[in-house]
Coordinates of C-alpha atoms in Angstrom, one line a residue:
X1 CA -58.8 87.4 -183.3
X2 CA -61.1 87.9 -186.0
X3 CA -62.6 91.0 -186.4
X4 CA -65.5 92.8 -188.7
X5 CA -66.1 95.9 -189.6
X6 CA -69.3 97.8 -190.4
X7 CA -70.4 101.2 -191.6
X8 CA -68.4 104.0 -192.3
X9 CA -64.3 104.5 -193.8
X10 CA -63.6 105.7 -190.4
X11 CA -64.5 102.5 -188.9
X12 CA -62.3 100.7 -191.9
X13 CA -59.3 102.9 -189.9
X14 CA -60.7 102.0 -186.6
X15 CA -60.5 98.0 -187.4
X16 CA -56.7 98.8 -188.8
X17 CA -56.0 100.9 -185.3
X18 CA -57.2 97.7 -183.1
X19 CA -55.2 95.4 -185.2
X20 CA -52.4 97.3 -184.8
X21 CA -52.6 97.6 -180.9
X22 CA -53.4 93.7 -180.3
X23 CA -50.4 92.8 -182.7
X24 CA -48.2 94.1 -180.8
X25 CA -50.0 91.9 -177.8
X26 CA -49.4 88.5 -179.5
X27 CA -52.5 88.1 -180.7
X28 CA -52.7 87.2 -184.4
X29 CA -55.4 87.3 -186.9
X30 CA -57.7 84.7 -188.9
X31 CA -60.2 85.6 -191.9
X32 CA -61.7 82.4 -190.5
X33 CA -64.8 82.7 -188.0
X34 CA -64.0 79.0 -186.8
X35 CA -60.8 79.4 -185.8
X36 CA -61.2 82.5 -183.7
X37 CA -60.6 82.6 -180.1
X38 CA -62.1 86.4 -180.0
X39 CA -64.5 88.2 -182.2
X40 CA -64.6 91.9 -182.2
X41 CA -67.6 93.8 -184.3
X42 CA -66.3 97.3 -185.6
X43 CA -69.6 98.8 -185.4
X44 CA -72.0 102.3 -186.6
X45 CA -74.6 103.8 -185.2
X46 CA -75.8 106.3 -187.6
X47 CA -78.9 104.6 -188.6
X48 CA -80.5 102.6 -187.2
X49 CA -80.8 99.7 -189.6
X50 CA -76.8 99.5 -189.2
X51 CA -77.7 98.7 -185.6
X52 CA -80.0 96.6 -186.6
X53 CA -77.5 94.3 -188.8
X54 CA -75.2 94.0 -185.4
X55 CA -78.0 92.8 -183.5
X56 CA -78.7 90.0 -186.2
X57 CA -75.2 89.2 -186.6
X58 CA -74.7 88.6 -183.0
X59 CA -78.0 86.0 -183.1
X60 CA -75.7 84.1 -185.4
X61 CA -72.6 84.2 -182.9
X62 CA -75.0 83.1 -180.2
X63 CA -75.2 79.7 -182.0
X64 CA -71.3 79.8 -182.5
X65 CA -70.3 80.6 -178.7
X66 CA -72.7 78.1 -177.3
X67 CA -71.0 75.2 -179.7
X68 CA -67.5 76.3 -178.5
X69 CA -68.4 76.4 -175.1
X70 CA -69.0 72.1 -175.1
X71 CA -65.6 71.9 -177.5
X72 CA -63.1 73.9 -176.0
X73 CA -61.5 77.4 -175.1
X74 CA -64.4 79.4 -174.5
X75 CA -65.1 82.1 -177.8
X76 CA -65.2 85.7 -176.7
X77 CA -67.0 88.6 -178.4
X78 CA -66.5 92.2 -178.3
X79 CA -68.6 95.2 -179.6
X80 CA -66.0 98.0 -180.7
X81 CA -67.0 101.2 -182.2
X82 CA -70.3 103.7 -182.2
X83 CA -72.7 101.5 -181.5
X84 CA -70.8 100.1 -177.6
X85 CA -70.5 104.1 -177.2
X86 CA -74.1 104.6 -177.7
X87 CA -75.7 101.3 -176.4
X88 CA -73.3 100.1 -173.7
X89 CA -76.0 99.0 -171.2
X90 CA -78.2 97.4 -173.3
X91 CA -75.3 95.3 -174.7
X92 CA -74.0 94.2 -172.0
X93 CA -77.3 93.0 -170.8
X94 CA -79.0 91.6 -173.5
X95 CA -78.6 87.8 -173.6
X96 CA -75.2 88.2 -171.8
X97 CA -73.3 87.3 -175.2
X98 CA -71.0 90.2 -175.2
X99 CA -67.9 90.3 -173.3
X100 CA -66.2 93.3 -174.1
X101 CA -67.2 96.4 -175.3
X102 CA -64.8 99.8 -176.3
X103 CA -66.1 102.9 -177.6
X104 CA -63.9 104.5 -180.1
X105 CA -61.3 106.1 -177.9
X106 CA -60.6 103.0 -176.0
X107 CA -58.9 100.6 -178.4
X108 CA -55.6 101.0 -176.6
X109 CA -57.9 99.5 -173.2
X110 CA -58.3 96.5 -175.7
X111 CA -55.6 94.1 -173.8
X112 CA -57.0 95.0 -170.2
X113 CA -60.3 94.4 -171.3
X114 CA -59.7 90.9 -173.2
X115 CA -57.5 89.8 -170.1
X116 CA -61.0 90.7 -167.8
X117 CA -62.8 88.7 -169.8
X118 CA -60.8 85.8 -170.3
X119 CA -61.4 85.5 -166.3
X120 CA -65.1 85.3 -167.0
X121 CA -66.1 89.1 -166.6
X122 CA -67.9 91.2 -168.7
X123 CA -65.5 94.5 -169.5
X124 CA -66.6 97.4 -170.9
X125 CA -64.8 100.7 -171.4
X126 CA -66.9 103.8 -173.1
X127 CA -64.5 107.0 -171.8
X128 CA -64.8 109.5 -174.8
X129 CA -61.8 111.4 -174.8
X130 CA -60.6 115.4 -175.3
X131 CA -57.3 114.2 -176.8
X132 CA -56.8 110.8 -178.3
X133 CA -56.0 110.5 -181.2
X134 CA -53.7 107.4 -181.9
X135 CA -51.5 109.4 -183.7
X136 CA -48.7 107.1 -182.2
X137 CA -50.0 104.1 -184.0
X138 CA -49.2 103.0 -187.4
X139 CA -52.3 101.2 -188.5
X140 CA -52.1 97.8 -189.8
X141 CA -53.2 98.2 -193.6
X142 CA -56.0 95.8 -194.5
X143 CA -57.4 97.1 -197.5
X144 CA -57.8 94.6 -200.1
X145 CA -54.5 94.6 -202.7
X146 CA -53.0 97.3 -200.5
X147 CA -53.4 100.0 -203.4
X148 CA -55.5 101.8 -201.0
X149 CA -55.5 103.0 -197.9
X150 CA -57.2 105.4 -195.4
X151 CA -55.3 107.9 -192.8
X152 CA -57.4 109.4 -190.1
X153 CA -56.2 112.6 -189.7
X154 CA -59.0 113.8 -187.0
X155 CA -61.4 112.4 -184.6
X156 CA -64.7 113.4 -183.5
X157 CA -67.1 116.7 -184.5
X158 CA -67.9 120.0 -183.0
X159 CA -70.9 120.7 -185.8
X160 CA -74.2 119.2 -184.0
X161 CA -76.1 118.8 -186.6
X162 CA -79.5 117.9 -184.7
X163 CA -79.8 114.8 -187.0
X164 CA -76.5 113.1 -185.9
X165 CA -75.4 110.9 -183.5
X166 CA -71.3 111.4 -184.2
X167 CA -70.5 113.9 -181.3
X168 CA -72.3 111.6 -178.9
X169 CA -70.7 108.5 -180.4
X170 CA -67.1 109.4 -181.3
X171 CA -66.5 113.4 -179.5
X172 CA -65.3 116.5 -179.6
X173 CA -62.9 117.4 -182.5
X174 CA -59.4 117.1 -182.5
X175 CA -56.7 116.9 -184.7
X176 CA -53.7 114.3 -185.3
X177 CA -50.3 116.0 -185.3
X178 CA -49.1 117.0 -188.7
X179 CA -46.1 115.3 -187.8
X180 CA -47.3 111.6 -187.1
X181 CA -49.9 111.9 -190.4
X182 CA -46.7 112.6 -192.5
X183 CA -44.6 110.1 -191.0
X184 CA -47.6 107.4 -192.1
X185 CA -48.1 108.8 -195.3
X186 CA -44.6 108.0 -196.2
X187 CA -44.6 104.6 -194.9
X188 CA -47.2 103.7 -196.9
X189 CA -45.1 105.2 -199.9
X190 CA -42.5 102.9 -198.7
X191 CA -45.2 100.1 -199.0
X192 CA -46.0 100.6 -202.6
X193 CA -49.8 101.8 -201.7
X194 CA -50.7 104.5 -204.9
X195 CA -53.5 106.4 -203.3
X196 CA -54.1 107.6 -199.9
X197 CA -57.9 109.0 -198.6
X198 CA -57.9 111.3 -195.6
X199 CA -60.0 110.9 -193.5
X200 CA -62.2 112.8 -191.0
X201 CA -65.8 113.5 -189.8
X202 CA -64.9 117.1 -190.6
X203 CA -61.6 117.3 -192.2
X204 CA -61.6 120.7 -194.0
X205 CA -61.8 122.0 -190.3
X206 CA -58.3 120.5 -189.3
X207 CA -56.1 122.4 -186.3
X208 CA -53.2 120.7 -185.7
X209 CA -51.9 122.8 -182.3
X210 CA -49.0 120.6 -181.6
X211 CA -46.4 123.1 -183.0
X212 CA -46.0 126.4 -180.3
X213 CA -45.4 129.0 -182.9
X214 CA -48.7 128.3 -184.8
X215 CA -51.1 128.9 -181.9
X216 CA -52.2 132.2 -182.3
X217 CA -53.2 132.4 -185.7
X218 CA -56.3 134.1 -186.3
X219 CA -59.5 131.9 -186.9
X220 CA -60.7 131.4 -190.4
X221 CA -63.6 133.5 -191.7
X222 CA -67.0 131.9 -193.0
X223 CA -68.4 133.8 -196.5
X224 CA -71.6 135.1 -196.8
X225 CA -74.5 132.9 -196.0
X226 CA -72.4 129.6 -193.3
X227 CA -72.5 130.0 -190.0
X228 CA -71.2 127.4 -186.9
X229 CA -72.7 126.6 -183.6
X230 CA -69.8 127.4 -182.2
X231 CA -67.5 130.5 -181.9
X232 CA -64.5 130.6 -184.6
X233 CA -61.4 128.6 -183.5
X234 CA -58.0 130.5 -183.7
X235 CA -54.5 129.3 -184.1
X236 CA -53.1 126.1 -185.6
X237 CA -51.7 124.2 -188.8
X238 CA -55.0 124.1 -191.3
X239 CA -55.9 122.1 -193.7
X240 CA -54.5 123.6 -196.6
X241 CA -51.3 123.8 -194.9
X242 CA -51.6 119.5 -194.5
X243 CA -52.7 119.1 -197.9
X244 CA -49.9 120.6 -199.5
X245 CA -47.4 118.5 -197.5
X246 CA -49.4 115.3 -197.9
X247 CA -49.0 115.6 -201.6
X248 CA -45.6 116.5 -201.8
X249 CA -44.4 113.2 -200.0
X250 CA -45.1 111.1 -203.4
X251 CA -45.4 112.3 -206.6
X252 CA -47.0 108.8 -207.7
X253 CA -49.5 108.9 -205.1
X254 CA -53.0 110.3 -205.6
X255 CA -54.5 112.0 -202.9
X256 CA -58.2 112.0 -201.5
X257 CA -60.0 113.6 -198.8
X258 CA -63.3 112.9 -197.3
X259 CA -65.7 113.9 -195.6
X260 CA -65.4 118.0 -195.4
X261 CA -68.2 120.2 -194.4
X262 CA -69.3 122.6 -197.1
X263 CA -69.2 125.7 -194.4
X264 CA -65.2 125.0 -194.1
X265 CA -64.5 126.0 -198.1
X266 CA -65.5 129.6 -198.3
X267 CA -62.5 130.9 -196.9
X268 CA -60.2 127.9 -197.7
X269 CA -59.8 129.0 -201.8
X270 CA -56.6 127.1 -201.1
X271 CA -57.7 123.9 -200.6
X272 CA -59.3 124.3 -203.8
X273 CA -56.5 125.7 -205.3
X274 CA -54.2 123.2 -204.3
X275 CA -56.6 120.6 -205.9
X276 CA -56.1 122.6 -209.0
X277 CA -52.7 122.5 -209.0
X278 CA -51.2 119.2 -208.0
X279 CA -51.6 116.4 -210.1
X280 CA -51.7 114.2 -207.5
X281 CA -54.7 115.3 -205.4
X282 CA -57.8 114.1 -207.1
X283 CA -59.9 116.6 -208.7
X284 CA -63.0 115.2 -206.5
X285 CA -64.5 117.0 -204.1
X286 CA -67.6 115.2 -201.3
X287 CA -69.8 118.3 -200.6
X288 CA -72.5 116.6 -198.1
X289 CA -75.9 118.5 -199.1
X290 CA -78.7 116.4 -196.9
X291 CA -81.5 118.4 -198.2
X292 CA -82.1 121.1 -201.1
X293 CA -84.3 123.2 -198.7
X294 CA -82.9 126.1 -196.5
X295 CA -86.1 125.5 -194.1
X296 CA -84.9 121.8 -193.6
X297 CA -81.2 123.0 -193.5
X298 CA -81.8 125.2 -191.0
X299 CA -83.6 122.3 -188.8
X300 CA -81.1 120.2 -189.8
X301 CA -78.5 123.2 -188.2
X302 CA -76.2 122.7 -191.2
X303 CA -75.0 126.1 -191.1
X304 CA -76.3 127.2 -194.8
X305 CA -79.0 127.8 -197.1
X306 CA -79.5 126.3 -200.2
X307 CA -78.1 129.6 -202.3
X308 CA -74.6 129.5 -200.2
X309 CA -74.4 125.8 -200.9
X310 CA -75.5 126.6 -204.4
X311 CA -73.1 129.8 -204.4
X312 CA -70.5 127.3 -203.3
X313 CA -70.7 124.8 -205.8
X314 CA -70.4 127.0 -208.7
X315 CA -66.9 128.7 -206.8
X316 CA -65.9 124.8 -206.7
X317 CA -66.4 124.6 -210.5
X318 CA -64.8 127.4 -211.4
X319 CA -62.0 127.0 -209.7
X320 CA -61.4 123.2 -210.3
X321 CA -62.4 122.8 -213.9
X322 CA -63.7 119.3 -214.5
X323 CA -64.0 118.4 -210.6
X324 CA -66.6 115.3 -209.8
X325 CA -69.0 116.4 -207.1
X326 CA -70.5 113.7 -204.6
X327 CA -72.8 114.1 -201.9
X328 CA -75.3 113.3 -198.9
X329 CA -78.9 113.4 -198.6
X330 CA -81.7 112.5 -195.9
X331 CA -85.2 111.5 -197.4
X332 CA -88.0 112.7 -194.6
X333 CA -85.9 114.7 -192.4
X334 CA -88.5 115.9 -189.4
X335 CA -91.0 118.8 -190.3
X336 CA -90.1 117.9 -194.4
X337 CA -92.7 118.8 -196.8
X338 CA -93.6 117.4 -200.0
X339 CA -92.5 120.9 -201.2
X340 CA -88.8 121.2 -199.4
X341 CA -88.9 117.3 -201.0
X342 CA -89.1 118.7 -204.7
X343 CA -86.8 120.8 -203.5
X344 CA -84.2 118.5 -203.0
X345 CA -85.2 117.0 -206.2
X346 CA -83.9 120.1 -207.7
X347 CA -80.6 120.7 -206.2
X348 CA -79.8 117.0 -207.5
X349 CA -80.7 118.2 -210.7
X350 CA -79.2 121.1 -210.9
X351 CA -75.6 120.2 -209.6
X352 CA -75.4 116.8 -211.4
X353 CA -73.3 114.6 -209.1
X354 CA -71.2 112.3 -209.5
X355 CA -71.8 109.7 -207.0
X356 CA -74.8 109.9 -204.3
X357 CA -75.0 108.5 -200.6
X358 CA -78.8 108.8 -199.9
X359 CA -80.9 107.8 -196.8
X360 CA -84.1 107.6 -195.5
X361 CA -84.1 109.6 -192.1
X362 CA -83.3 107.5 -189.0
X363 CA -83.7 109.6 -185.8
X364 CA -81.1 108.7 -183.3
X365 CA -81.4 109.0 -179.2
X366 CA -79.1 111.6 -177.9
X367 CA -79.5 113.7 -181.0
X368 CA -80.9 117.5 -180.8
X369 CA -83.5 116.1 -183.4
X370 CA -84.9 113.4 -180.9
X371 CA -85.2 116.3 -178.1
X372 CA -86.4 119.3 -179.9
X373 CA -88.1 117.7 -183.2
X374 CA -91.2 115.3 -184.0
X375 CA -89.6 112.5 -186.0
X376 CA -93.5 113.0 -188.2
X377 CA -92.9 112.1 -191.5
X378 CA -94.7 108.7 -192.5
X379 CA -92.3 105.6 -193.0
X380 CA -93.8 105.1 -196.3
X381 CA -93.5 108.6 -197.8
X382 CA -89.9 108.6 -196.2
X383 CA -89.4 105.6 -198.7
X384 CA -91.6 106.9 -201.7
X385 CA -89.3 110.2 -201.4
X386 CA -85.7 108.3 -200.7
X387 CA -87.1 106.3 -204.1
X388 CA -87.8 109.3 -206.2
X389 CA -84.2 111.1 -205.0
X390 CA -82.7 108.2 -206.2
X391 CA -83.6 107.6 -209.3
X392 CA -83.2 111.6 -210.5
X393 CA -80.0 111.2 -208.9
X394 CA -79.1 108.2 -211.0
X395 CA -80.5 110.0 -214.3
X396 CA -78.7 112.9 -213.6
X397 CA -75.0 110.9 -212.6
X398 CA -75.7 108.8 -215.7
X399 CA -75.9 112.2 -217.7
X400 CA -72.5 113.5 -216.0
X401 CA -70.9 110.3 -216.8
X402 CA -72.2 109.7 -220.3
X403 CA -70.2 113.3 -221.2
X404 CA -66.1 111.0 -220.5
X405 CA -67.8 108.9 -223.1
X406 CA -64.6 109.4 -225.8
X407 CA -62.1 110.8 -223.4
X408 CA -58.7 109.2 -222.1
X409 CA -59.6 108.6 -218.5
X410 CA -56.1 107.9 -215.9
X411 CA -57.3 104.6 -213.9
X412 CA -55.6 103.3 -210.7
X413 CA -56.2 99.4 -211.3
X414 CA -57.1 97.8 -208.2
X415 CA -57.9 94.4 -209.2
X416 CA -60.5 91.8 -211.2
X417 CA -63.6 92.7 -211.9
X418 CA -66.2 91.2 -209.5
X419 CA -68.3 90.5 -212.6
X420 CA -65.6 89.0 -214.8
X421 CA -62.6 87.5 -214.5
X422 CA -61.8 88.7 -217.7
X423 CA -61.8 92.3 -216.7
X424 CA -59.8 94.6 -214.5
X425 CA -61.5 97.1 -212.5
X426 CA -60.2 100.4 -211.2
X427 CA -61.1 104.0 -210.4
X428 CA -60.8 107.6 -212.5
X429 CA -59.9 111.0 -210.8
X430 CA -63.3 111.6 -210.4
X431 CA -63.4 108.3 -208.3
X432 CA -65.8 106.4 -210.3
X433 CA -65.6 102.7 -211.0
X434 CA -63.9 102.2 -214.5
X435 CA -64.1 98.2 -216.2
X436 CA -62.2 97.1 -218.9
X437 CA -60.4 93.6 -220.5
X438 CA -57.3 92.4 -218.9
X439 CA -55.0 92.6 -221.8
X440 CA -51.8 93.0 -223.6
X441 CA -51.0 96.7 -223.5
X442 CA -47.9 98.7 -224.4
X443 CA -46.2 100.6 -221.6
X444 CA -46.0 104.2 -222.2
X445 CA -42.5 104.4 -221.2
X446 CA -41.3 103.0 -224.3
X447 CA -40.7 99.3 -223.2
X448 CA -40.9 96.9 -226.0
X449 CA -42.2 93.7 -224.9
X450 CA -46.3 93.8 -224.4
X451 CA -47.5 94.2 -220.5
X452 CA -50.4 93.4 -218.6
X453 CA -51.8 95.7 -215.7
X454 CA -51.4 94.8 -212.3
X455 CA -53.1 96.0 -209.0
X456 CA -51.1 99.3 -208.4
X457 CA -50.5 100.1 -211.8
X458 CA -51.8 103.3 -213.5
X459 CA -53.0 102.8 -217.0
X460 CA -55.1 105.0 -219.6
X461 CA -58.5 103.5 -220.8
X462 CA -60.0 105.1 -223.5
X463 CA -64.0 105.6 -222.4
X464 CA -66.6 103.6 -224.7
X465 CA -70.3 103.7 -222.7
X466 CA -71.1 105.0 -219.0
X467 CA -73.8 103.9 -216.9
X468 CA -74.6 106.1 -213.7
X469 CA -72.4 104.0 -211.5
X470 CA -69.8 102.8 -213.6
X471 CA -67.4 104.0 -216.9
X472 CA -66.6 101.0 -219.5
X473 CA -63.4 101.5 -221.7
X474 CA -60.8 99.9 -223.7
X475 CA -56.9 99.7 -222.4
X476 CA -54.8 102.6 -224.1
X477 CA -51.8 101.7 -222.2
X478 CA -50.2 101.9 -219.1
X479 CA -48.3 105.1 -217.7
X480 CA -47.9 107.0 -214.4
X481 CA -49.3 109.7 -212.6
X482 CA -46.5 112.0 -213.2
X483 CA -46.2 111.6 -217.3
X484 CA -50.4 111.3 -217.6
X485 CA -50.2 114.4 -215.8
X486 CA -47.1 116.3 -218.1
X487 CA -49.1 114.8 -221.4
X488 CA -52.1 116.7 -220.0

């Protein structure tokens, strides 16, 4: 089997899940196209020029399959993912190159379905569910120099935002067992990996109900200014409550967490005082924006105006001194105005971020946005406006950065620099690339002989120039997390 993933860290987990499940079915894995018997596409749906890339990529398999078909064993394909939720017809239909196709709660189907195929049927198997959540299966890690990994903690979203496809494509929300995320946590541990990202379209709303005696909590409280579509959810383990045990498991192991939803902070001050505290959860926080203007916000049903997001970002500050801030934002969301634009422009300058995901807007079938909303912004203002947003953010992130210029930065080294085989590559806290020269360094721990950093290792680089995407340094030394943490 060779398999390919697109889009999103969720669908990095997703790939890992499948793995898993047709491992334990014989099948084993090649990084070579050539040699595969079956090709399954880990695909996205959230914009449509991600769809756009599957479609292409499965002209080129066209070619492939109709080779193997005169050599030998027949090839089979298979769409997994978003895009087989969202499109299952039309793929199964279109040129009659696909064979399977799983939506994302229906990777444990994956054996049935090859074994139809293989008998020269199409299969297909698109059942959203209320419940799964594979929290029974270890995934396979296949993050490069297993450093790295990412846990899915939930599935799915409950938040509607009329722009996105998600609670169409991947469900209602639900939440892994505390339990089973602990239990994976340490085996990566065991496995050497240094940092660990949770993950979840929503994870700051995490209710783990598994455990009797938690069920009737009462239902967090939103501050002043969020609101949700739907009514408060009581009882349940939160987030905070995960958080804290997730970083207790290994004191050598940073902790991440992405993507939360700006409305689920206001009442969690300890989430953010948790990141204050440990030194192993990163001092990085993803607070999605997508516009600067409440008018948009409210079309875009985010569930705040721009002052609570603004309100919220200087709470975040105060309370986690030093944080790096990253963010979302859709250029020419429907009904947006050259003035909610400038608007947007603002907000990026105004909160400085870190690190920027930015989009022009893609309206999506299925969505509230595609029912209720005129998709009426011009495709070339969408660009002009994604353009402008971009470059403020840049001179803005290139500001933020330029201040570490001096400072000692802690930098997980994850490998050569793509660049330069000369220089090793890594990322800060704040999660931001860091490059400097493989060499010689002394180890903090007092060994004598001269060491070089490996993949895994945690070393100090002294900061020399920043750029907007990247921090450029000179090795200090290496250390841990635990005795960068006690010099601090």
């Amino acid at each position: 089997v060779y398999l390919e993933t697109y889009g999103c860290q969720m669908n990095v987990n997703d790939t890992e899940i499948a793995w898993a499940i047709l491992q334990k079915n014989g099948y084993t894995r090649t990084k070579e196209l050539d040699e595969a018997d079956v090709i399954l596409l880990v695909t996205c749906s959230v914009r449509e020029k991600a769809e756009q890339a599957i479609w292409n990529r499965l002209q080129h398999l066209k070619a492939l399959k109709s080779r193997r078909q005169q050599d030998r064993m027949p090839l089979r394909i298979g769409i997994l993912g978003c895009m087989a939720e969202r499109l299952k017809e039309e793929i199964l239909h279109r040129e009659k190159l696909v064979d399977i196709v799983a939506g994302p709660d229906a990777y444990r189907d994956l054996p049935r379905l090859l074994a139809v195929a293989e008998s020269g049927q199409q299969a297909a198997n698109v059942l959203l569910s209320l419940d799964e959540t594979y929290a029974d299966i270890l995934p396979v890690q296949t993050s490069a120099g297993g450093t790295t990994a990412f846990v899915s903690i939930m599935r799915g979203c409950d938040n509607m935002c009329s722009y996105c496809i998600v609670p169409f494509t991947r469900g209602r929300e639900r939440s892994r067992p505390i339990a089973s995320i602990l239990q994976e946590v340490r085996m990566l541990s065991g496995q050497g990996v240094k940092e660990v990202t949770l993950l979840g379209q929503n994870v700051n709303s995490f209710r783990d109900m598994s455990e009797v005696q938690f069920q009737s909590a009462a239902a967090p409280v939103l501050s002043r200014g969020f609101s949700t579509v739907y009514k408060a959810k009581p009882g349940g383990l939160r987030f905070a409550h995960l958080l804290d045990q997730v970083s207790r498991i290994d004191p050598e192991m940073r902790i991440r967490f992405t993507s939360p939803h700006p409305k689920d902070f206001p009442d969690e001050a300890s989430v953010l005082q948790l990141i204050q505290e440990r030194h192993n959860i990163c001092k990085q926080l993803h607070l999605p924006a997508q516009s600067g203007s409440t008018r948009v916000l409210e079309a875009m049903r985010r569930g705040y105006t721009r002052e609570a997001y603004l309100e919220l970002v200087h709470h975040v500050r105060e309370s986690i001194p030093g944080v790096s801030l990253s963010s979302d934002f859709i250029a020419g969301f429907c009904g947006e105005t050259e003035e909610d634009h400038q608007q947007t422009v603002s907000l990026l300058r105004e909160v400085r971020y870190n690190v920027g995901f930015l989009f022009a807007y893609s309206m999506r079938q299925k969505t509230r946005a595609y029912h209720r909303l005129q998709d009426d912004v011009p495709a070339d203002i969408k660009q002009r406006r994604l353009e402008e947003l971009i470059t403020v953010f840049r001179e803005e992130a290139a500001r933020a950065n330029e201040a570490m210029v001096g400072q000692s930065q802690l930098v997980l080294v994850e490998g050569p620099s793509k660049r330069s085989a000369s220089e090793l590559c890594g990322r800060n806290d704040g999660n931001i690339k860091v490059i400097f020269a493989d060499a010689e360094t002394e180890d903090a721990a007092g060994c004598e002989a001269p060491v070089r950093a490996q993949p895994g290792d945690y070393v100090l680089v002294k900061i020399t120039s920043a750029s907007s995407q990247t921090l450029k340094g000179v090795l200090l030394c290496r250390t841990t997390l635990s005795r960068s943490a006690a010099c601090c």
